[in-house]
PDB file of C-alpha atoms in Angstrom:
ATOM      1  CA  UNK A1476       4.541 111.876  14.253  1.00  0.00           C
ATOM      2  CA  UNK A1477       2.587 111.148  17.463  1.00  0.00           C
ATOM      3  CA  UNK A1478       0.216 108.205  17.488  1.00  0.00           C
ATOM      4  CA  UNK A1479      -1.628 106.367  20.240  1.00  0.00           C
ATOM      5  CA  UNK A1480      -2.870 102.798  19.900  1.00  0.00           C
ATOM      6  CA  UNK A1481      -6.363 102.204  21.296  1.00  0.00           C
ATOM      7  CA  UNK A1482      -7.583  98.902  22.689  1.00  0.00           C
ATOM      8  CA  UNK A1483      -8.731  97.445  19.336  1.00  0.00           C
ATOM      9  CA  UNK A1484      -5.355  98.154  17.718  1.00  0.00           C
ATOM     10  CA  UNK A1485      -6.275 101.304  15.783  1.00  0.00           C
ATOM     11  CA  UNK A1486      -3.604 104.008  15.754  1.00  0.00           C
ATOM     12  CA  UNK A1487      -4.909 107.521  16.456  1.00  0.00           C
ATOM     13  CA  UNK A1488      -2.755 110.368  15.188  1.00  0.00           C
ATOM     14  CA  UNK A1489      -2.647 113.493  17.343  1.00  0.00           C
ATOM     15  CA  UNK A1490      -0.907 116.835  17.822  1.00  0.00           C
ATOM     16  CA  UNK A1491      -0.002 118.022  21.321  1.00  0.00           C
ATOM     17  CA  UNK A1492       1.588 121.452  21.609  1.00  0.00           C
ATOM     18  CA  UNK A1493       2.372 123.778  24.494  1.00  0.00           C
ATOM     19  CA  UNK A1494       1.658 123.772  28.209  1.00  0.00           C
ATOM     20  CA  UNK A1495      -1.055 125.096  30.481  1.00  0.00           C
ATOM     21  CA  UNK A1496      -4.737 124.219  30.629  1.00  0.00           C
ATOM     22  CA  UNK A1497      -5.498 121.714  27.844  1.00  0.00           C
ATOM     23  CA  UNK A1498      -7.927 122.383  25.013  1.00  0.00           C
ATOM     24  CA  UNK A1499      -8.875 119.318  22.975  1.00  0.00           C
ATOM     25  CA  UNK A1500     -10.229 119.884  19.461  1.00  0.00           C
ATOM     26  CA  UNK A1501     -12.564 117.414  17.690  1.00  0.00           C
ATOM     27  CA  UNK A1502     -12.841 117.909  13.925  1.00  0.00           C
ATOM     28  CA  UNK A1503     -15.832 117.530  11.623  1.00  0.00           C
ATOM     29  CA  UNK A1504     -16.630 114.996   8.910  1.00  0.00           C
ATOM     30  CA  UNK A1505     -14.713 114.113   6.703  1.00  0.00           C
ATOM     31  CA  UNK A1506     -11.737 116.222   7.730  1.00  0.00           C
ATOM     32  CA  UNK A1507      -8.766 115.948  10.114  1.00  0.00           C
ATOM     33  CA  UNK A1508      -7.023 117.770  12.935  1.00  0.00           C
ATOM     34  CA  UNK A1509      -5.580 120.124  10.292  1.00  0.00           C
ATOM     35  CA  UNK A1510      -8.991 121.807  10.126  1.00  0.00           C
ATOM     36  CA  UNK A1511      -8.180 123.379  13.509  1.00  0.00           C
ATOM     37  CA  UNK A1512      -5.030 125.229  12.368  1.00  0.00           C
ATOM     38  CA  UNK A1513      -6.530 128.675  13.076  1.00  0.00           C
ATOM     39  CA  UNK A1514      -7.622 127.634  16.561  1.00  0.00           C
ATOM     40  CA  UNK A1515      -4.475 125.652  17.456  1.00  0.00           C
ATOM     41  CA  UNK A1516      -2.230 128.621  16.660  1.00  0.00           C
ATOM     42  CA  UNK A1517      -4.487 131.161  18.397  1.00  0.00           C
ATOM     43  CA  UNK A1518      -4.859 129.274  21.667  1.00  0.00           C
ATOM     44  CA  UNK A1519      -1.231 128.103  21.715  1.00  0.00           C
ATOM     45  CA  UNK A1520      -0.180 131.757  21.590  1.00  0.00           C
ATOM     46  CA  UNK A1521      -2.606 132.504  24.435  1.00  0.00           C
ATOM     47  CA  UNK A1522      -0.746 130.058  26.677  1.00  0.00           C
ATOM     48  CA  UNK A1523      -2.899 126.955  26.411  1.00  0.00           C
ATOM     49  CA  UNK A1524      -1.891 123.372  25.700  1.00  0.00           C
ATOM     50  CA  UNK A1525      -3.631 122.439  22.446  1.00  0.00           C
ATOM     51  CA  UNK A1526      -4.396 118.880  21.358  1.00  0.00           C
ATOM     52  CA  UNK A1527      -6.147 117.693  18.213  1.00  0.00           C
ATOM     53  CA  UNK A1528      -6.539 114.177  16.866  1.00  0.00           C
ATOM     54  CA  UNK A1529      -7.490 112.616  13.552  1.00  0.00           C
ATOM     55  CA  UNK A1530     -10.599 110.508  14.170  1.00  0.00           C
ATOM     56  CA  UNK A1531     -10.198 106.850  13.208  1.00  0.00           C
ATOM     57  CA  UNK A1532     -10.583 106.477   9.449  1.00  0.00           C
ATOM     58  CA  UNK A1533      -9.749 110.161   8.960  1.00  0.00           C
ATOM     59  CA  UNK A1534      -6.497 111.950   8.194  1.00  0.00           C
ATOM     60  CA  UNK A1535      -3.419 110.024   9.351  1.00  0.00           C
ATOM     61  CA  UNK A1536      -5.189 107.618  11.728  1.00  0.00           C
ATOM     62  CA  UNK A1537      -5.811 103.937  10.983  1.00  0.00           C
ATOM     63  CA  UNK A1538      -8.364 103.134   8.284  1.00  0.00           C
ATOM     64  CA  UNK A1539     -10.232 100.494  10.261  1.00  0.00           C
ATOM     65  CA  UNK A1540     -13.105  98.463   8.874  1.00  0.00           C
ATOM     66  CA  UNK A1541     -14.804  98.513  12.297  1.00  0.00           C
ATOM     67  CA  UNK A1542     -15.720 101.193  14.791  1.00  0.00           C
ATOM     68  CA  UNK A1543     -16.873 103.959  12.448  1.00  0.00           C
ATOM     69  CA  UNK A1544     -19.582 105.015  14.886  1.00  0.00           C
ATOM     70  CA  UNK A1545     -20.059 107.620  17.593  1.00  0.00           C
ATOM     71  CA  UNK A1546     -19.638 105.225  20.488  1.00  0.00           C
ATOM     72  CA  UNK A1547     -16.194 104.145  19.280  1.00  0.00           C
ATOM     73  CA  UNK A1548     -15.184 107.713  18.428  1.00  0.00           C
ATOM     74  CA  UNK A1549     -15.931 108.730  22.030  1.00  0.00           C
ATOM     75  CA  UNK A1550     -14.134 105.695  23.438  1.00  0.00           C
ATOM     76  CA  UNK A1551     -11.065 106.441  21.335  1.00  0.00           C
ATOM     77  CA  UNK A1552     -10.840 110.004  22.629  1.00  0.00           C
ATOM     78  CA  UNK A1553     -11.405 108.823  26.214  1.00  0.00           C
ATOM     79  CA  UNK A1554      -8.439 106.472  25.897  1.00  0.00           C
ATOM     80  CA  UNK A1555      -6.263 109.216  24.413  1.00  0.00           C
ATOM     81  CA  UNK A1556      -7.256 111.672  27.166  1.00  0.00           C
ATOM     82  CA  UNK A1557      -6.392 109.086  29.809  1.00  0.00           C
ATOM     83  CA  UNK A1558      -3.050 108.275  28.171  1.00  0.00           C
ATOM     84  CA  UNK A1559      -2.134 111.977  28.123  1.00  0.00           C
ATOM     85  CA  UNK A1560      -3.591 112.353  31.645  1.00  0.00           C
ATOM     86  CA  UNK A1561      -5.548 115.465  30.702  1.00  0.00           C
ATOM     87  CA  UNK A1562      -7.453 117.112  33.540  1.00  0.00           C
ATOM     88  CA  UNK A1563      -9.481 120.335  33.745  1.00  0.00           C
ATOM     89  CA  UNK A1564      -9.679 120.134  29.948  1.00  0.00           C
ATOM     90  CA  UNK A1565     -11.879 122.139  27.606  1.00  0.00           C
ATOM     91  CA  UNK A1566     -13.214 120.093  24.683  1.00  0.00           C
ATOM     92  CA  UNK A1567     -14.150 121.898  21.469  1.00  0.00           C
ATOM     93  CA  UNK A1568     -15.975 120.111  18.642  1.00  0.00           C
ATOM     94  CA  UNK A1569     -17.107 121.185  15.181  1.00  0.00           C
ATOM     95  CA  UNK A1570     -20.033 119.479  13.422  1.00  0.00           C
ATOM     96  CA  UNK A1571     -19.552 115.696  13.900  1.00  0.00           C
ATOM     97  CA  UNK A1572     -16.859 116.591  16.410  1.00  0.00           C
ATOM     98  CA  UNK A1573     -19.493 118.399  18.447  1.00  0.00           C
ATOM     99  CA  UNK A1574     -21.389 115.152  18.760  1.00  0.00           C
ATOM    100  CA  UNK A1575     -18.179 113.378  19.724  1.00  0.00           C
ATOM    101  CA  UNK A1576     -17.582 115.965  22.477  1.00  0.00           C
ATOM    102  CA  UNK A1577     -21.090 115.554  23.906  1.00  0.00           C
ATOM    103  CA  UNK A1578     -20.950 111.740  23.909  1.00  0.00           C
ATOM    104  CA  UNK A1579     -17.429 111.771  25.407  1.00  0.00           C
ATOM    105  CA  UNK A1580     -18.393 114.286  28.103  1.00  0.00           C
ATOM    106  CA  UNK A1581     -21.529 112.389  29.075  1.00  0.00           C
ATOM    107  CA  UNK A1582     -20.005 108.918  29.184  1.00  0.00           C
ATOM    108  CA  UNK A1583     -16.303 109.374  29.991  1.00  0.00           C
ATOM    109  CA  UNK A1584     -15.545 112.980  30.898  1.00  0.00           C
ATOM    110  CA  UNK A1585     -16.339 113.123  34.616  1.00  0.00           C
ATOM    111  CA  UNK A1586     -13.313 114.379  36.537  1.00  0.00           C
ATOM    112  CA  UNK A1587     -11.392 115.285  33.384  1.00  0.00           C
ATOM    113  CA  UNK A1588     -13.500 117.804  31.448  1.00  0.00           C
ATOM    114  CA  UNK A1589     -14.304 121.259  32.825  1.00  0.00           C
ATOM    115  CA  UNK A1590     -16.092 122.938  29.900  1.00  0.00           C
ATOM    116  CA  UNK A1591     -17.206 122.139  26.366  1.00  0.00           C
ATOM    117  CA  UNK A1592     -17.812 124.094  23.179  1.00  0.00           C
ATOM    118  CA  UNK A1593     -19.843 122.739  20.268  1.00  0.00           C
ATOM    119  CA  UNK A1594     -19.747 124.588  16.946  1.00  0.00           C
ATOM    120  CA  UNK A1595     -22.146 124.023  14.014  1.00  0.00           C
ATOM    121  CA  UNK A1596     -22.779 120.730  15.768  1.00  0.00           C
ATOM    122  CA  UNK A1597     -24.979 117.729  14.981  1.00  0.00           C
ATOM    123  CA  UNK A1598     -26.681 117.271  18.401  1.00  0.00           C
ATOM    124  CA  UNK A1599     -29.391 116.751  19.530  1.00  0.00           C
ATOM    125  CA  UNK A1600     -30.124 114.533  16.469  1.00  0.00           C
ATOM    126  CA  UNK A1601     -30.129 115.363  12.765  1.00  0.00           C
ATOM    127  CA  UNK A1602     -32.299 112.814  10.971  1.00  0.00           C
ATOM    128  CA  UNK A1603     -36.040 113.354  10.647  1.00  0.00           C
ATOM    129  CA  UNK A1604     -38.326 111.045  12.637  1.00  0.00           C
ATOM    130  CA  UNK A1605     -41.601 111.092  14.544  1.00  0.00           C
ATOM    131  CA  UNK A1606     -39.777 112.392  17.600  1.00  0.00           C
ATOM    132  CA  UNK A1607     -37.751 114.866  15.481  1.00  0.00           C
ATOM    133  CA  UNK A1608     -40.133 116.157  12.792  1.00  0.00           C
ATOM    134  CA  UNK A1609     -37.941 119.202  12.036  1.00  0.00           C
ATOM    135  CA  UNK A1610     -35.022 116.934  11.172  1.00  0.00           C
ATOM    136  CA  UNK A1611     -33.356 116.399   7.814  1.00  0.00           C
ATOM    137  CA  UNK A1612     -35.003 113.650   5.709  1.00  0.00           C
ATOM    138  CA  UNK A1613     -33.082 110.369   5.492  1.00  0.00           C
ATOM    139  CA  UNK A1614     -33.054 110.734   1.698  1.00  0.00           C
ATOM    140  CA  UNK A1615     -30.660 113.678   2.036  1.00  0.00           C
ATOM    141  CA  UNK A1616     -28.146 111.529   3.910  1.00  0.00           C
ATOM    142  CA  UNK A1617     -28.612 108.746   1.363  1.00  0.00           C
ATOM    143  CA  UNK A1618     -27.542 111.224  -1.341  1.00  0.00           C
ATOM    144  CA  UNK A1619     -24.463 112.160   0.727  1.00  0.00           C
ATOM    145  CA  UNK A1620     -23.690 108.443   1.079  1.00  0.00           C
ATOM    146  CA  UNK A1621     -24.002 107.917  -2.672  1.00  0.00           C
ATOM    147  CA  UNK A1622     -21.681 110.811  -3.486  1.00  0.00           C
ATOM    148  CA  UNK A1623     -19.168 109.931  -0.803  1.00  0.00           C
ATOM    149  CA  UNK A1624     -19.096 106.217  -1.452  1.00  0.00           C
ATOM    150  CA  UNK A1625     -18.920 106.159  -5.234  1.00  0.00           C
ATOM    151  CA  UNK A1626     -17.818 109.552  -6.639  1.00  0.00           C
ATOM    152  CA  UNK A1627     -15.871 110.824  -3.649  1.00  0.00           C
ATOM    153  CA  UNK A1628     -13.138 112.821  -5.371  1.00  0.00           C
ATOM    154  CA  UNK A1629     -15.525 115.060  -7.321  1.00  0.00           C
ATOM    155  CA  UNK A1630     -18.160 115.070  -4.578  1.00  0.00           C
ATOM    156  CA  UNK A1631     -15.625 116.300  -2.037  1.00  0.00           C
ATOM    157  CA  UNK A1632     -14.360 118.919  -4.493  1.00  0.00           C
ATOM    158  CA  UNK A1633     -17.877 120.368  -4.748  1.00  0.00           C
ATOM    159  CA  UNK A1634     -18.934 119.966  -1.086  1.00  0.00           C
ATOM    160  CA  UNK A1635     -17.013 122.994   0.291  1.00  0.00           C
ATOM    161  CA  UNK A1636     -19.204 125.390  -1.733  1.00  0.00           C
ATOM    162  CA  UNK A1637     -22.262 125.115   0.578  1.00  0.00           C
ATOM    163  CA  UNK A1638     -20.022 124.175   3.543  1.00  0.00           C
ATOM    164  CA  UNK A1639     -18.472 127.659   3.498  1.00  0.00           C
ATOM    165  CA  UNK A1640     -21.499 129.473   2.069  1.00  0.00           C
ATOM    166  CA  UNK A1641     -19.753 130.407  -1.168  1.00  0.00           C
ATOM    167  CA  UNK A1642     -22.999 129.866  -3.095  1.00  0.00           C
ATOM    168  CA  UNK A1643     -24.499 132.968  -1.470  1.00  0.00           C
ATOM    169  CA  UNK A1644     -24.667 136.303  -3.280  1.00  0.00           C
ATOM    170  CA  UNK A1645     -21.513 138.364  -2.902  1.00  0.00           C
ATOM    171  CA  UNK A1646     -19.382 135.433  -1.715  1.00  0.00           C
ATOM    172  CA  UNK A1647     -16.198 134.365  -3.517  1.00  0.00           C
ATOM    173  CA  UNK A1648     -14.679 130.887  -3.429  1.00  0.00           C
ATOM    174  CA  UNK A1649     -11.376 130.862  -1.538  1.00  0.00           C
ATOM    175  CA  UNK A1650      -9.428 128.307  -3.544  1.00  0.00           C
ATOM    176  CA  UNK A1651      -6.816 127.565  -0.880  1.00  0.00           C
ATOM    177  CA  UNK A1652      -9.488 126.733   1.705  1.00  0.00           C
ATOM    178  CA  UNK A1653     -11.449 124.683  -0.836  1.00  0.00           C
ATOM    179  CA  UNK A1654      -8.427 122.631  -1.874  1.00  0.00           C
ATOM    180  CA  UNK A1655      -7.344 122.142   1.744  1.00  0.00           C
ATOM    181  CA  UNK A1656     -10.822 120.779   2.543  1.00  0.00           C
ATOM    182  CA  UNK A1657     -10.516 118.365  -0.411  1.00  0.00           C
ATOM    183  CA  UNK A1658      -6.970 117.378   0.640  1.00  0.00           C
ATOM    184  CA  UNK A1659      -8.085 116.545   4.174  1.00  0.00           C
ATOM    185  CA  UNK A1660     -11.107 114.592   2.975  1.00  0.00           C
ATOM    186  CA  UNK A1661      -9.167 112.522   0.468  1.00  0.00           C
ATOM    187  CA  UNK A1662      -6.577 111.555   3.114  1.00  0.00           C
ATOM    188  CA  UNK A1663      -9.216 109.527   4.934  1.00  0.00           C
ATOM    189  CA  UNK A1664     -10.910 106.207   4.294  1.00  0.00           C
ATOM    190  CA  UNK A1665     -13.867 106.132   1.936  1.00  0.00           C
ATOM    191  CA  UNK A1666     -15.413 103.409   4.119  1.00  0.00           C
ATOM    192  CA  UNK A1667     -15.017 105.471   7.306  1.00  0.00           C
ATOM    193  CA  UNK A1668     -16.515 108.499   5.601  1.00  0.00           C
ATOM    194  CA  UNK A1669     -19.410 106.468   4.208  1.00  0.00           C
ATOM    195  CA  UNK A1670     -20.216 104.846   7.558  1.00  0.00           C
ATOM    196  CA  UNK A1671     -19.588 108.101   9.418  1.00  0.00           C
ATOM    197  CA  UNK A1672     -22.635 109.638   7.733  1.00  0.00           C
ATOM    198  CA  UNK A1673     -24.867 107.356   9.793  1.00  0.00           C
ATOM    199  CA  UNK A1674     -22.855 108.250  12.906  1.00  0.00           C
ATOM    200  CA  UNK A1675     -23.346 111.994  12.531  1.00  0.00           C
ATOM    201  CA  UNK A1676     -26.921 111.942  11.254  1.00  0.00           C
ATOM    202  CA  UNK A1677     -28.640 109.208  13.260  1.00  0.00           C
ATOM    203  CA  UNK A1678     -26.943 109.264  16.683  1.00  0.00           C
ATOM    204  CA  UNK A1679     -29.328 110.588  19.327  1.00  0.00           C
ATOM    205  CA  UNK A1680     -27.563 112.884  21.805  1.00  0.00           C
ATOM    206  CA  UNK A1681     -30.638 114.102  23.681  1.00  0.00           C
ATOM    207  CA  UNK A1682     -30.009 112.095  26.856  1.00  0.00           C
ATOM    208  CA  UNK A1683     -26.288 112.953  26.744  1.00  0.00           C
ATOM    209  CA  UNK A1684     -27.091 116.669  26.642  1.00  0.00           C
ATOM    210  CA  UNK A1685     -29.538 116.382  29.544  1.00  0.00           C
ATOM    211  CA  UNK A1686     -26.981 114.566  31.694  1.00  0.00           C
ATOM    212  CA  UNK A1687     -24.252 117.227  31.525  1.00  0.00           C
ATOM    213  CA  UNK A1688     -23.597 119.602  34.436  1.00  0.00           C
ATOM    214  CA  UNK A1689     -20.534 121.343  32.993  1.00  0.00           C
ATOM    215  CA  UNK A1690     -20.816 124.710  31.194  1.00  0.00           C
ATOM    216  CA  UNK A1691     -21.343 124.180  27.458  1.00  0.00           C
ATOM    217  CA  UNK A1692     -21.081 126.932  24.836  1.00  0.00           C
ATOM    218  CA  UNK A1693     -23.181 126.349  21.703  1.00  0.00           C
ATOM    219  CA  UNK A1694     -22.062 128.327  18.624  1.00  0.00           C
ATOM    220  CA  UNK A1695     -23.985 128.153  15.337  1.00  0.00           C
ATOM    221  CA  UNK A1696     -24.219 130.153  12.133  1.00  0.00           C
ATOM    222  CA  UNK A1697     -27.734 131.133  11.135  1.00  0.00           C
ATOM    223  CA  UNK A1698     -26.941 130.451   7.445  1.00  0.00           C
ATOM    224  CA  UNK A1699     -25.553 126.944   8.041  1.00  0.00           C
ATOM    225  CA  UNK A1700     -26.458 124.866   4.968  1.00  0.00           C
ATOM    226  CA  UNK A1701     -25.039 121.596   6.325  1.00  0.00           C
ATOM    227  CA  UNK A1702     -26.354 121.350   9.902  1.00  0.00           C
ATOM    228  CA  UNK A1703     -29.500 123.495  10.120  1.00  0.00           C
ATOM    229  CA  UNK A1704     -29.424 126.308  12.660  1.00  0.00           C
ATOM    230  CA  UNK A1705     -32.465 124.970  14.543  1.00  0.00           C
ATOM    231  CA  UNK A1706     -30.201 122.274  16.033  1.00  0.00           C
ATOM    232  CA  UNK A1707     -28.452 124.848  18.215  1.00  0.00           C
ATOM    233  CA  UNK A1708     -31.347 126.192  20.329  1.00  0.00           C
ATOM    234  CA  UNK A1709     -32.585 122.626  20.786  1.00  0.00           C
ATOM    235  CA  UNK A1710     -29.207 121.601  22.211  1.00  0.00           C
ATOM    236  CA  UNK A1711     -28.987 124.675  24.409  1.00  0.00           C
ATOM    237  CA  UNK A1712     -32.470 124.002  25.803  1.00  0.00           C
ATOM    238  CA  UNK A1713     -31.514 120.466  26.853  1.00  0.00           C
ATOM    239  CA  UNK A1714     -28.347 121.537  28.666  1.00  0.00           C
ATOM    240  CA  UNK A1715     -28.404 122.372  32.381  1.00  0.00           C
ATOM    241  CA  UNK A1716     -25.660 124.979  31.932  1.00  0.00           C
ATOM    242  CA  UNK A1717     -25.726 125.909  28.261  1.00  0.00           C
ATOM    243  CA  UNK A1718     -25.092 129.215  26.508  1.00  0.00           C
ATOM    244  CA  UNK A1719     -26.040 129.855  22.872  1.00  0.00           C
ATOM    245  CA  UNK A1720     -24.390 132.362  20.541  1.00  0.00           C
ATOM    246  CA  UNK A1721     -25.766 132.591  17.010  1.00  0.00           C
ATOM    247  CA  UNK A1722     -24.236 134.431  14.065  1.00  0.00           C
ATOM    248  CA  UNK A1723     -26.381 135.941  11.297  1.00  0.00           C
ATOM    249  CA  UNK A1724     -25.039 134.959   7.873  1.00  0.00           C
ATOM    250  CA  UNK A1725     -22.248 132.692   9.118  1.00  0.00           C
ATOM    251  CA  UNK A1726     -21.799 129.324   7.304  1.00  0.00           C
ATOM    252  CA  UNK A1727     -21.167 125.816   8.565  1.00  0.00           C
ATOM    253  CA  UNK A1728     -17.406 126.140   8.190  1.00  0.00           C
ATOM    254  CA  UNK A1729     -17.224 129.314  10.256  1.00  0.00           C
ATOM    255  CA  UNK A1730     -14.260 128.211  12.431  1.00  0.00           C
ATOM    256  CA  UNK A1731     -12.156 128.671   9.281  1.00  0.00           C
ATOM    257  CA  UNK A1732     -13.788 131.575   7.462  1.00  0.00           C
ATOM    258  CA  UNK A1733     -14.768 133.482  10.620  1.00  0.00           C
ATOM    259  CA  UNK A1734     -11.914 132.340  12.860  1.00  0.00           C
ATOM    260  CA  UNK A1735     -11.276 135.695  14.551  1.00  0.00           C
ATOM    261  CA  UNK A1736     -14.853 135.963  15.810  1.00  0.00           C
ATOM    262  CA  UNK A1737     -15.151 132.307  16.822  1.00  0.00           C
ATOM    263  CA  UNK A1738     -11.781 132.198  18.574  1.00  0.00           C
ATOM    264  CA  UNK A1739     -12.480 135.281  20.675  1.00  0.00           C
ATOM    265  CA  UNK A1740     -15.927 134.034  21.713  1.00  0.00           C
ATOM    266  CA  UNK A1741     -14.397 130.707  22.800  1.00  0.00           C
ATOM    267  CA  UNK A1742     -11.656 132.542  24.690  1.00  0.00           C
ATOM    268  CA  UNK A1743     -14.199 134.696  26.534  1.00  0.00           C
ATOM    269  CA  UNK A1744     -16.111 131.546  27.523  1.00  0.00           C
ATOM    270  CA  UNK A1745     -12.965 129.767  28.724  1.00  0.00           C
ATOM    271  CA  UNK A1746     -11.882 132.726  30.819  1.00  0.00           C
TER     272      UNK A1746
END
């Protein structure tokens, strides 16, 4: 089991397979690096070096009482990237992980990151405010906090239904995927998950997006019930070198349920 200790003593679990150009995967809330199985296998077989970590408080990493915020998440990955001496890397983030990629790239990535991909991602900013009137009301995130903090086991058992769009007509729940989502969520720290809601909903990535010169691919499902689709064109518009691909009918969890499509679009972008 590979772990790396960051400067505050937290141990970050990671997988590091293969050789070639590195691709670093950043998972969504409240999951783990296991959520990238379909991508890790695909890109490994295409000849890439694939790396995925469990964010602090998630999966097999330390359940710290401090640092459950976007700034620390980005610092942790910067330290891991430096320790592994990754250069010319592509960073791929889903949901909260997309925010982590953008903050990392803007603050720490110069000279080490060549391209980025954000999927169903939280930038530019999720919460509703005067400067973001289309955002999601704070009350919605308060409900997620309540469910996560105090009835987590059942709340996480129910959460995959909208996450994967199984509440839409003609869709069938895939029990293995649902239970794997629950398994990953329950491995992590309830405190980290609770505090992580603020990190993914209230962090403002607008200046980070504007500062990036690298090519960034923005992928988003048009039927995303977790991170509304309108986030994606906003992010793409702020990027100097952004490309947007949208998918009619695809859900938030499309890297799992629509892996073949997503993987090939990422591969085309990388090439």
